[in-house]
Coordinates of C-alpha atoms and ligand atoms in Angstrom, one line a residue:
X276 CA 84.2 80.9 85.4
X277 CA 83.6 80.7 88.8
X278 CA 82.2 83.8 91.4
X279 CA 85.8 85.0 91.5
X280 CA 86.2 85.9 88.0
X281 CA 82.5 86.3 87.0
X282 CA 82.4 88.9 84.3
X283 CA 79.8 91.7 85.0
X284 CA 79.7 93.0 81.5
X285 CA 81.8 94.6 78.3
X286 CA 84.0 96.9 79.0
X287 CA 85.0 100.2 77.2
X288 CA 87.1 99.9 74.2
X289 CA 87.1 96.1 74.7
X290 CA 89.5 96.4 77.5
X291 CA 90.6 92.8 78.7
X292 CA 90.4 93.7 82.3
X293 CA 88.2 96.0 84.2
X294 CA 91.3 96.6 86.4
X295 CA 95.1 96.2 86.4
X296 CA 96.9 96.3 89.6
X297 CA 100.8 96.9 89.5
X298 CA 102.3 95.4 92.6
X299 CA 101.2 92.6 95.2
X300 CA 102.3 93.7 98.4
X301 CA 100.1 94.5 101.1
X302 CA 98.5 97.2 98.8
X303 CA 98.1 95.2 95.8
X304 CA 96.7 92.0 97.3
X305 CA 94.0 93.9 99.2
X306 CA 93.0 95.6 96.5
X307 CA 92.7 92.5 94.2
X308 CA 90.5 91.0 97.0
X309 CA 88.2 94.1 97.0
X310 CA 87.9 94.3 93.3
X311 CA 87.5 90.8 92.4
X312 CA 85.8 89.0 95.5
X313 CA 83.5 91.9 96.3
X314 CA 83.0 93.9 93.3
X315 CA 83.0 90.8 91.0
X316 CA 85.5 92.7 88.8
X317 CA 88.0 91.0 86.2
X318 CA 91.5 92.0 87.6
X319 CA 94.8 91.2 86.8
X320 CA 98.1 92.0 89.1
X321 CA 101.2 92.3 87.6
X322 CA 104.3 91.9 89.9
X323 CA 108.1 92.3 89.7
X324 CA 108.7 89.8 92.0
X325 CA 108.4 85.8 92.0
X326 CA 106.4 86.1 95.1
X327 CA 103.9 88.1 97.0
X328 CA 105.1 90.6 99.6
X329 CA 106.5 93.9 98.2
X330 CA 108.7 95.6 100.1
X331 CA 109.0 92.4 102.3
X332 CA 110.1 90.5 99.3
X333 CA 112.9 92.7 98.6
X334 CA 114.2 93.9 102.0
X335 CA 115.8 90.7 103.3
X336 CA 119.1 92.2 104.7
X337 CA 120.0 90.8 107.8
X338 CA 118.0 92.1 110.8
X339 CA 114.8 93.2 108.6
X340 CA 111.8 93.8 110.8
X341 CA 109.2 95.9 110.8
X342 CA 108.9 98.9 113.3
X343 CA 105.3 98.6 113.7
X344 CA 104.2 96.3 116.4
X345 CA 102.7 93.2 115.2
X346 CA 99.3 93.5 116.4
X347 CA 98.9 96.5 114.3
X348 CA 101.1 95.7 111.3
X349 CA 98.5 93.6 109.4
X350 CA 94.9 93.8 107.8
X351 CA 92.1 94.7 109.7
X352 CA 89.3 93.9 107.1
X353 CA 88.7 90.2 108.2
X354 CA 88.2 89.3 111.8
X355 CA 88.8 85.7 111.0
X356 CA 92.1 86.3 109.3
X357 CA 93.0 88.4 112.5
X358 CA 92.0 85.4 114.8
X359 CA 93.5 82.6 112.3
X360 CA 97.2 84.6 112.5
X361 CA 99.5 84.5 115.5
X362 CA 102.5 86.9 115.5
X363 CA 105.4 85.5 117.7
X364 CA 107.1 88.6 118.5
X365 CA 106.3 92.4 119.5
X366 CA 107.6 93.6 116.0
X367 CA 107.2 91.3 112.9
X368 CA 110.4 90.1 111.2
X369 CA 110.6 90.1 107.3
X370 CA 110.1 86.4 106.8
X371 CA 107.3 86.5 109.3
X372 CA 105.4 89.2 107.2
X373 CA 106.0 87.3 104.1
X374 CA 104.3 84.2 105.7
X375 CA 101.5 85.9 106.8
X376 CA 101.1 87.7 103.2
X377 CA 101.3 84.2 101.9
X378 CA 98.5 83.1 104.1
X379 CA 96.2 86.0 102.9
X380 CA 97.0 85.2 99.4
X381 CA 96.2 81.4 99.7
X382 CA 92.9 82.3 102.2
X383 CA 91.3 84.7 99.8
X384 CA 92.4 82.9 96.6
X385 CA 94.5 85.6 95.2
X386 CA 97.2 83.7 93.6
X387 CA 95.5 82.7 90.4
X388 CA 95.1 86.6 89.3
X389 CA 98.6 87.6 90.0
X390 CA 101.1 87.3 87.2
X391 CA 104.9 87.2 88.7
X392 CA 108.2 87.9 87.3
X393 CA 107.1 90.5 85.4
X394 CA 107.7 94.2 85.2
X395 CA 105.4 97.0 84.2
X396 CA 107.6 99.1 81.3
X397 CA 104.9 101.5 80.5
X398 CA 101.3 102.4 80.9
X399 CA 99.7 104.8 78.2
X400 CA 96.0 106.2 78.3
X401 CA 94.1 105.6 75.2
X402 CA 91.8 109.0 75.3
X403 CA 90.0 107.4 72.2
X404 CA 89.0 103.9 73.7
X405 CA 88.8 105.2 77.3
X406 CA 91.1 102.7 78.6
X407 CA 94.8 102.1 79.7
X408 CA 97.2 100.0 77.9
X409 CA 100.3 98.6 80.2
X410 CA 103.1 97.1 78.7
X411 CA 105.5 94.8 80.7
X412 CA 109.1 93.5 80.0
X413 CA 107.7 90.0 78.5
X414 CA 106.6 92.0 75.6
X415 CA 102.8 92.1 76.3
X416 CA 100.1 94.9 76.1
X417 CA 97.2 94.8 78.6
X418 CA 94.6 96.6 78.6
X419 CA 92.0 97.8 81.4
X420 CA 89.3 100.5 82.4
X421 CA 91.2 101.4 85.7
X422 CA 95.0 101.2 86.5
X423 CA 95.9 101.0 89.9
X424 CA 99.5 101.3 91.4
X425 CA 100.3 99.3 94.6
X426 CA 103.7 99.8 94.1
X427 CA 104.8 101.1 97.8
X428 CA 106.3 104.4 98.6
X429 CA 110.0 102.8 99.2
X430 CA 110.6 100.1 96.7
X431 CA 113.1 102.2 94.3
X432 CA 116.3 101.4 95.8
X433 CA 118.6 104.7 96.0
X434 CA 122.4 103.6 95.3
X435 CA 124.6 106.8 95.2
X436 CA 126.3 107.5 92.3
X437 CA 129.9 107.4 93.8
X438 CA 132.6 107.8 91.2
X439 CA 134.2 104.3 91.1
X440 CA 131.8 101.8 92.0
X441 CA 132.0 99.8 89.1
X442 CA 135.8 99.0 89.6
X443 CA 135.4 97.8 93.1
X444 CA 136.9 94.6 93.0
X445 CA 134.6 93.4 96.3
X446 CA 130.6 92.8 96.2
X447 CA 128.4 95.5 97.1
X448 CA 124.5 95.2 97.9
X449 CA 121.7 97.6 98.8
X450 CA 119.5 96.5 101.6
X451 CA 116.5 97.0 99.5
X452 CA 117.6 94.3 96.9
X453 CA 119.5 91.7 99.3
X454 CA 120.3 88.3 97.6
X455 CA 117.9 85.9 98.6
X456 CA 120.1 83.2 99.4
X457 CA 121.7 85.8 101.6
X458 CA 125.4 86.9 102.1
X459 CA 128.2 85.0 104.0
X460 CA 130.0 88.0 105.7
X461 CA 132.2 85.8 108.0
X462 CA 135.8 86.6 107.7
X463 CA 135.1 89.9 105.6
X464 CA 135.7 93.7 105.8
X465 CA 132.6 95.4 105.6
X466 CA 131.7 98.7 105.1
X467 CA 128.2 100.2 105.6
X468 CA 127.0 103.3 104.3
X469 CA 123.8 105.0 105.8
X470 CA 122.8 105.3 109.2
X471 CA 119.1 105.5 108.9
X472 CA 115.9 103.1 109.6
X473 CA 117.7 100.7 107.9
X474 CA 121.6 101.2 108.8
X475 CA 120.2 101.2 112.4
X476 CA 118.6 97.8 112.3
X477 CA 121.4 96.1 110.2
X478 CA 124.4 97.4 111.8
X479 CA 124.4 95.2 114.8
X480 CA 123.9 92.0 113.0
X481 CA 126.6 92.9 110.2
X482 CA 128.7 93.4 113.3
X483 CA 127.9 90.0 114.7
X484 CA 128.6 88.3 111.5
X485 CA 131.5 90.2 109.7
X486 CA 135.1 90.1 110.6
X487 CA 135.4 94.0 110.8
X488 CA 132.6 96.7 110.2
X489 CA 133.2 100.1 109.1
X490 CA 130.2 102.3 109.4
X491 CA 130.0 105.5 107.4
X492 CA 127.8 108.0 108.7
X493 CA 127.0 111.3 106.8
X494 CA 124.2 112.4 109.2
X495 CA 123.8 111.4 112.9
X496 CA 120.3 109.7 114.2
X497 CA 118.3 109.4 117.3
X498 CA 117.2 105.9 117.8
X499 CA 115.4 104.3 121.0
X500 CA 115.8 100.6 122.0
X501 CA 112.9 98.7 119.9
X502 CA 112.8 96.2 123.0
X503 CA 111.7 93.3 120.7
X504 CA 111.0 90.3 122.6
X505 CA 108.8 87.0 122.2
X506 CA 105.0 87.7 122.6
X507 CA 103.9 85.6 126.0
X508 CA 100.8 83.3 125.3
X509 CA 98.6 85.6 127.6
X510 CA 99.8 88.5 125.2
X511 CA 98.6 86.5 121.9
X512 CA 95.4 85.5 123.4
X513 CA 94.9 89.4 124.6
X514 CA 95.6 90.3 120.8
X515 CA 92.9 88.3 119.4
X516 CA 90.6 89.1 122.1
X517 CA 90.9 92.9 121.3
X518 CA 90.5 92.6 117.8
X519 CA 87.8 95.0 117.5
X520 CA 89.2 97.6 119.7
X521 CA 92.5 97.5 118.3
X522 CA 90.9 97.8 114.8
X523 CA 88.7 101.0 116.0
X524 CA 92.0 102.4 117.7
X525 CA 94.3 102.0 114.9
X526 CA 91.8 103.7 112.7
X527 CA 91.1 106.6 114.9
X528 CA 94.7 107.5 115.7
X529 CA 96.8 110.1 114.1
X530 CA 99.5 107.7 112.3
X531 CA 97.5 104.3 112.1
X532 CA 99.3 102.6 115.4
X533 CA 97.3 101.1 118.3
X534 CA 98.4 104.1 120.6
X535 CA 97.4 108.0 120.6
X536 CA 99.9 110.7 120.4
X537 CA 99.6 112.5 124.1
X538 CA 97.7 115.9 124.4
X539 CA 100.2 117.0 127.1
X540 CA 102.9 119.7 126.2
X541 CA 106.6 118.7 127.2
X542 CA 107.1 122.7 127.9
X543 CA 104.3 123.0 130.4
X544 CA 105.2 119.7 132.1
X545 CA 107.6 120.1 135.2
X546 CA 111.2 118.8 134.6
X547 CA 111.2 116.2 136.8
X548 CA 108.1 114.7 135.4
X549 CA 108.9 115.1 132.1
X550 CA 112.1 113.4 132.6
X551 CA 110.0 110.3 134.6
X552 CA 107.7 110.2 131.5
X553 CA 110.6 110.1 128.9
X554 CA 112.4 107.1 131.4
X555 CA 109.1 105.4 131.1
X556 CA 108.8 105.6 127.4
X557 CA 112.7 104.6 127.0
X558 CA 111.8 101.5 129.1
X559 CA 108.9 100.8 126.7
X560 CA 110.9 101.2 123.8
X561 CA 109.8 101.6 120.4
X562 CA 108.2 104.5 118.2
X563 CA 105.8 105.0 121.2
X564 CA 108.7 107.4 122.3
X565 CA 107.6 110.1 120.2
X566 CA 103.7 110.0 121.5
X567 CA 104.9 111.0 125.1
X568 CA 104.3 114.7 124.2
X569 CA 101.6 116.4 121.9
X570 CA 104.2 119.5 121.2
X571 CA 107.3 117.4 120.0
X572 CA 106.8 117.9 116.1
X573 CA 105.1 121.5 116.8
X574 CA 107.5 123.4 118.7
X575 CA 111.4 123.4 118.6
X576 CA 111.9 124.0 121.9
X577 CA 109.6 121.4 123.1
X578 CA 111.5 118.9 120.6
X579 CA 114.7 119.6 122.3
X580 CA 113.5 117.9 125.5
X581 CA 113.5 114.7 124.0
X582 CA 116.3 115.2 121.7
X583 CA 118.7 116.1 124.6
X584 CA 117.4 113.2 126.5
X585 CA 118.1 110.9 123.5
X586 CA 121.3 112.7 123.2
X587 CA 122.5 111.9 126.8
X588 CA 121.1 108.4 126.1
X589 CA 124.0 107.9 123.0
X590 CA 126.7 109.3 125.0
X591 CA 125.5 107.0 128.3
X592 CA 126.0 104.0 126.2
X593 CA 129.0 104.7 123.6
X594 CA 132.1 104.2 125.7
X595 CA 134.3 105.6 123.2
X596 CA 134.0 109.7 123.7
X597 CA 135.0 110.4 120.0
X598 CA 132.3 107.9 119.0
X599 CA 130.0 109.3 121.5
X600 CA 130.6 112.5 119.9
X601 CA 130.0 112.0 116.4
X602 CA 126.9 109.7 117.0
X603 CA 125.5 112.5 119.4
X604 CA 126.1 115.6 116.9
X605 CA 122.4 115.4 115.4
X606 CA 121.6 118.2 113.2
X607 CA 118.0 117.9 113.4
X608 CA 114.8 117.8 115.5
X609 CA 114.0 114.2 117.1
X610 CA 111.2 112.6 114.8
X611 CA 111.3 115.6 112.2
X612 CA 113.0 112.7 110.0
X613 CA 111.5 109.3 110.2
X614 CA 112.8 107.9 114.1
X615 CA 114.5 104.9 114.3
X616 CA 114.1 101.9 116.5
X617 CA 116.9 99.5 116.9
X618 CA 118.2 96.4 119.0
X619 CA 121.4 97.2 120.5
X620 CA 122.6 99.9 117.9
X621 CA 124.7 102.4 119.9
X622 CA 126.1 99.6 121.8
X623 CA 127.7 98.0 118.5
X624 CA 130.0 100.8 118.6
X625 CA 131.6 99.4 121.7
X626 CA 132.5 96.2 120.1
X627 CA 136.2 95.8 119.1
X628 CA 135.3 95.1 115.3
X629 CA 133.3 98.3 114.6
X630 CA 134.5 101.5 113.3
X631 CA 132.8 104.9 112.9
X632 CA 133.6 107.4 110.2
X633 CA 132.3 110.7 110.2
X634 CA 131.2 111.9 106.7
X635 CA 131.1 115.4 107.7
X636 CA 134.7 115.6 108.6
X637 CA 135.8 113.5 105.7
X638 CA 133.3 112.9 102.8
X639 CA 133.5 109.9 101.0
X640 CA 135.6 110.8 97.4
X641 CA 135.4 107.7 95.4
X642 CA 135.3 104.0 95.4
X643 CA 138.5 102.4 94.5
X644 CA 139.4 98.7 93.6
X645 CA 139.9 98.0 97.2
X646 CA 137.4 100.0 99.3
X647 CA 136.2 103.4 100.1
X648 CA 138.4 106.3 100.1
X649 CA 137.4 109.6 101.9
X650 CA 139.1 113.0 102.0
X651 CA 141.4 111.6 104.6
X652 CA 142.4 107.8 103.7
X653 CA 141.2 104.8 102.2
X654 CA 139.4 101.9 104.0
X655 CA 139.9 98.5 102.5
X656 CA 136.8 96.5 102.0
X657 CA 135.6 93.0 101.0
X658 CA 131.9 94.1 101.0
X659 CA 130.0 97.5 100.8
X660 CA 126.7 97.7 102.1
X661 CA 124.4 100.4 100.9
X662 CA 121.7 101.6 103.4
X663 CA 121.0 104.6 101.9
X664 CA 117.3 104.4 101.2
X665 CA 115.0 104.8 98.4
X666 CA 113.7 107.2 95.7
X667 CA 110.5 107.7 98.1
X668 CA 107.1 108.2 97.3
X669 CA 107.5 109.4 93.5
X670 CA 110.3 107.0 92.4
X671 CA 108.4 104.0 92.1
X672 CA 105.6 105.6 90.5
X673 CA 107.8 107.4 87.8
X674 CA 109.6 104.1 87.2
X675 CA 106.5 102.7 85.6
X676 CA 106.8 105.3 82.7
X677 CA 103.0 106.5 82.8
X678 CA 101.6 108.6 80.0
X679 CA 97.9 110.3 80.6
X680 CA 95.7 112.1 78.4
X681 CA 97.2 113.6 75.5
X682 CA 100.1 111.4 75.8
X683 CA 101.5 113.9 78.8
X684 CA 104.1 111.7 80.7
X685 CA 103.9 111.6 84.4
X686 CA 107.6 112.7 84.9
X687 CA 106.9 115.9 83.1
X688 CA 103.7 116.9 84.9
X689 CA 105.7 116.2 88.2
X690 CA 108.8 117.9 87.0
X691 CA 108.1 120.4 89.7
X692 CA 107.3 118.0 92.3
X693 CA 104.2 115.5 92.7
X694 CA 100.7 117.0 92.2
X695 CA 97.7 114.6 93.5
X696 CA 94.3 114.9 94.8
X697 CA 94.4 113.2 97.9
X698 CA 97.3 111.4 96.8
X699 CA 94.8 108.9 95.0
X700 CA 94.4 110.8 91.7
X701 CA 96.5 113.1 89.5
X702 CA 95.0 115.4 87.0
X703 CA 95.2 114.2 83.4
X704 CA 95.3 110.5 84.3
X705 CA 91.8 109.6 84.0
X706 CA 91.0 106.2 85.9
X707 CA 94.5 106.0 87.4
X708 CA 94.5 105.5 91.2
X709 CA 97.6 105.5 93.4
X710 CA 97.4 103.6 96.7
X711 CA 99.1 105.9 99.4
X712 CA 100.4 108.2 96.7
X713 CA 102.5 111.3 97.6
X714 CA 99.7 113.7 99.1
X715 CA 98.3 110.9 101.3
X716 CA 99.8 109.9 105.1
X717 CA 101.3 107.2 103.8
X718 CA 105.0 107.2 105.2
X719 CA 103.9 109.0 108.3
X720 CA 101.7 106.2 109.2
X721 CA 101.5 102.6 109.9
X722 CA 101.3 101.6 106.2
X723 CA 98.6 98.6 106.4
X724 CA 96.2 100.8 107.7
X725 CA 96.7 103.6 105.3
X726 CA 96.6 101.0 102.5
X727 CA 93.3 99.6 103.6
X728 CA 91.8 102.8 103.8
X729 CA 93.2 103.5 100.3
X730 CA 92.0 100.3 98.7
X731 CA 88.6 100.5 100.1
X732 CA 88.1 104.2 99.1
X733 CA 89.3 103.0 95.4
X734 CA 86.9 100.0 95.4
X735 CA 84.0 101.9 96.6
X736 CA 84.7 104.8 94.0
X737 CA 85.0 102.2 91.4
X738 CA 81.6 100.6 92.5
X739 CA 80.1 104.0 92.8
X740 CA 81.0 104.8 89.0
X741 CA 79.7 101.4 87.6
X742 CA 76.4 101.9 89.7
X743 CA 76.2 105.4 88.4
X744 CA 77.2 104.5 84.8
X745 CA 80.0 106.8 84.8
X746 CA 82.9 106.3 82.6
X747 CA 85.8 107.8 84.0
X748 CA 87.2 109.9 87.4
X749 CA 90.0 112.4 87.4
X750 CA 91.5 115.2 89.8
X751 CA 90.4 118.4 88.7
X752 CA 93.5 120.7 88.6
X753 CA 92.1 123.4 90.8
X754 CA 91.2 120.8 93.3
X755 CA 94.9 119.1 93.1
X756 CA 96.4 122.5 93.4
X757 CA 94.2 123.3 96.5
X758 CA 95.2 119.6 97.8
X759 CA 98.8 120.7 97.5
X760 CA 98.4 123.8 99.4
X761 CA 96.7 122.1 102.1
X762 CA 99.4 119.4 102.2
X763 CA 102.2 122.2 102.5
X764 CA 100.3 124.3 104.8
X765 CA 99.7 121.4 107.4
X766 CA 103.6 120.3 106.8
X767 CA 104.3 124.0 107.6
X768 CA 102.7 123.7 111.2
X769 CA 105.5 121.1 111.9
X770 CA 109.0 120.8 112.3
X771 CA 108.8 118.1 109.6
X772 CA 109.8 120.2 106.3
X773 CA 112.9 121.9 108.5
X774 CA 115.1 119.1 108.0
X775 CA 117.7 119.6 105.5
X776 CA 118.5 116.1 104.7
X777 CA 115.2 114.4 104.7
X778 CA 113.5 111.9 102.2
X779 CA 110.2 113.2 103.1
X780 CA 111.5 116.4 100.8
X781 CA 113.0 114.2 98.3
X782 CA 116.4 115.9 99.4
X783 CA 118.2 112.4 99.7
X784 CA 118.1 111.7 95.7
X785 CA 120.2 114.4 93.6
X786 CA 118.2 116.6 91.1
X787 CA 115.0 115.5 92.7
X788 CA 112.7 118.4 93.2
X789 CA 112.2 119.6 96.7
X790 CA 108.4 119.2 98.0
X791 CA 106.9 117.9 100.9
X792 CA 105.4 114.8 99.8
X793 CA 103.4 112.8 102.8
X794 CA 100.0 114.3 104.1
X795 CA 100.8 115.3 107.9
X796 CA 97.0 116.3 108.8
X797 CA 97.0 112.9 110.4
X798 CA 95.3 109.7 109.3
X799 CA 92.1 110.1 111.1
X800 CA 91.6 113.5 109.4
X801 CA 92.5 112.4 106.2
X802 CA 90.3 109.6 106.1
X803 CA 87.2 112.0 107.1
X804 CA 88.0 114.0 104.4
X805 CA 88.1 111.1 102.0
X806 CA 84.8 109.8 103.5
X807 CA 83.4 113.3 102.9
X808 CA 84.6 113.6 99.6
X809 CA 82.6 110.3 98.3
X810 CA 79.8 110.9 100.6
X811 CA 79.2 114.2 98.8
X812 CA 79.7 112.9 95.2
X813 CA 83.3 113.6 94.5
X814 CA 83.9 117.0 94.8
X815 CA 87.5 118.0 93.3
X816 CA 87.2 115.4 90.6
X817 CA 86.0 115.4 87.0
X818 CA 83.3 112.5 86.0
X819 CA 83.0 111.1 82.8
X820 CA 82.7 113.5 80.1
X821 CA 84.4 116.4 81.6
X822 CA 81.5 117.1 84.0
X823 CA 82.8 118.4 87.5
X824 CA 81.4 116.1 90.0
X825 CA 79.2 117.6 92.7
X826 CA 78.5 121.1 93.9
X827 CA 80.0 120.3 97.1
X828 CA 83.2 122.6 97.9
X829 CA 86.3 120.6 98.5
X830 CA 87.8 123.6 100.6
X831 CA 84.7 123.6 102.9
X832 CA 84.9 119.7 103.2
X833 CA 88.5 119.7 104.4
X834 CA 87.9 123.0 106.4
X835 CA 85.3 121.3 108.3
X836 CA 87.7 118.3 109.6
X837 CA 90.1 120.9 111.1
X838 CA 89.1 119.7 114.7
X839 CA 90.0 115.9 114.0
X840 CA 93.1 114.7 115.4
X841 CA 95.9 116.2 113.7
X842 CA 98.9 116.2 116.0
X843 CA 101.9 114.4 114.5
Ligands
N01_1017 O1 117.0 105.1 104.3 P1 116.9 106.5 104.7 P2 116.3 103.8 105.2 N1 126.7 109.0 101.1 O2 116.9 107.4 103.4 C1 122.4 108.0 104.0 C2 111.5 102.7 106.1 N2 112.0 101.3 106.9 O3 116.5 102.5 104.3 O4 120.6 111.4 106.5 C3 126.6 108.7 102.3 O5 116.3 106.9 105.9 C4 121.5 108.7 104.5 O6 122.2 110.2 105.1 P3 121.7 111.5 105.3 C5 111.2 103.7 107.0 O7 110.0 104.6 106.6 C6 111.1 100.8 107.6 O8 117.3 103.7 106.5 O9 120.8 111.6 103.6 N3 125.3 108.5 103.2 C7 121.0 108.0 105.9 O10 121.9 108.0 106.7 C8 112.3 104.6 106.7 O11 112.5 106.0 107.3 C9 111.6 99.9 108.4 O12 122.8 112.5 105.5 C10 124.3 108.5 102.4 C11 121.1 106.6 104.8 O13 121.8 106.8 103.9 C12 112.7 104.2 105.1 O14 112.3 103.0 104.9 C13 112.8 99.5 108.4 C14 124.2 108.9 100.8 C15 119.4 106.7 104.6 O15 118.6 106.6 105.4 C16 114.1 104.8 104.6 O16 115.1 104.0 106.0 C17 113.8 100.4 107.9 C18 125.5 109.1 100.5 N4 125.7 109.2 99.0 C19 113.3 101.1 107.1 N5 123.2 108.6 100.5 C20 110.5 99.4 109.2 O17 110.5 99.1 110.1 C21 122.2 108.5 101.4 N6 122.9 108.2 102.5 C22 109.1 99.0 108.5

């Protein structure tokens, strides 16, 4: 046994492992590194895919690329790793991210503790033995003291239940489960359903490959040009040299990107100056557009200055007035849904081989053997591409069929919506940790930065429990309720919950309870709350034999962070 797998002692109830981690994407890999290589625990990772990458293993649709800039879409825990890796473009492409994660896996010798091609089918708390029993589709039962879900927020594909899909004689694909061998679309009539971040990314590439592309749009969307390009040698050198500044910056900003949201008010800025700032941001491109003013997500009137600018851009680009009207008829404030960025999305509608169908005017009624039929007509298709998103945040966790203390199913406990403390723990589920779970900043941030923060907090917490001889930790129901109220309260200060069709609210999945899921108070504030909770002996959590943790009050800790940057 080498240092990596050294066994520090007996486990409660004779558990085989100290920790089982589900998932080997950004989150699972780093969690494994921390628990095994730093704490010396015996750790087993279970991963459904044949390789590492998580989201980036499955999302191989043409044009798949990250919307975060490459200098910040990576780990920061190792300066050596940061120096060793070189991104080729402003935004990292899917294949390049996979290669990066492969490098991380080899560099930290992680592969030997990952079980690939194995799906977790259930996880049950054994109260008497004080351990988790994890079941897989290979028929195994694996036991561990701690169970850590690192399953990603956007990994349960949402394929709408359109009548007749099973009769379709062509082929259909969801972008989040794209065939690894690719799909030959030459000479094909392709129908694309969905115009979110993915649909906006994939459409120009589908249009270039297919004979004809029909885009079915339910909700029109804003988009800002990404302005992707290769990084120059000078930029690559600067990125390496500025590692520390970038690391400190992403940890201090509201959403984990390497730029702050301006404190300036759109409403208080004179129209000419405001326009000049929007013009400059449009030229810069990417998600930075939403950082131009600090009140874009707190004032509908301020937001409208950005929204009207962007709608005008759509009308400038799209030549056909009817298409331009449908594309710019947007029903929500800018960035109140996740704002897409693109490469030639609106330009795609100027191609002869691209049509747009307005599903508000003619909803889809069924899929026929030959294509898609709306209330107006049938569209013959050879291939349907579903860019219809995910059962976000809760979907991947519920798919694990977790049962906590006294056999309570997570699915039942969350029937009215997710209940967590800090998005990290769930009452009634001792020693279960959820990396970037609902109630944490998660999808409102640059994910690797949030993931690092969570994985480190969890590792520190487990280290603390072991040092202090505490057998378990669990969110108290009262603290989880208090946290849920705080999550709602900060969301309600913004325009985010005002959007009808938003996956942040679970509104994209029929039957899913409506609850605003991510924490909108900002990553910097959230990090401070988590740090303060740990430093004060875990108030809000129940330790070991039902002992409440420290005397400190969670309410007071949260209130004390009010001033930490919380602009969204
Ligand atoms: O999914 P979405 P996505 N009939 O849910 C439509 C991340 N991401 O995969 O708005 C017809 O945003 C739906 O319409 P509506 C990123 O966080 C990251 O695009 O519900 N249409 C919408 O247009 C992003 O936000 C990167 O009315 C239906 C679309 O499908 C998240 O993934 C890149 C429908 C779904 O949009 C999800 O984005 C890409 C139906 N029955 C994505 N059901 C990075 O760069 C749904 N739609 C990291």
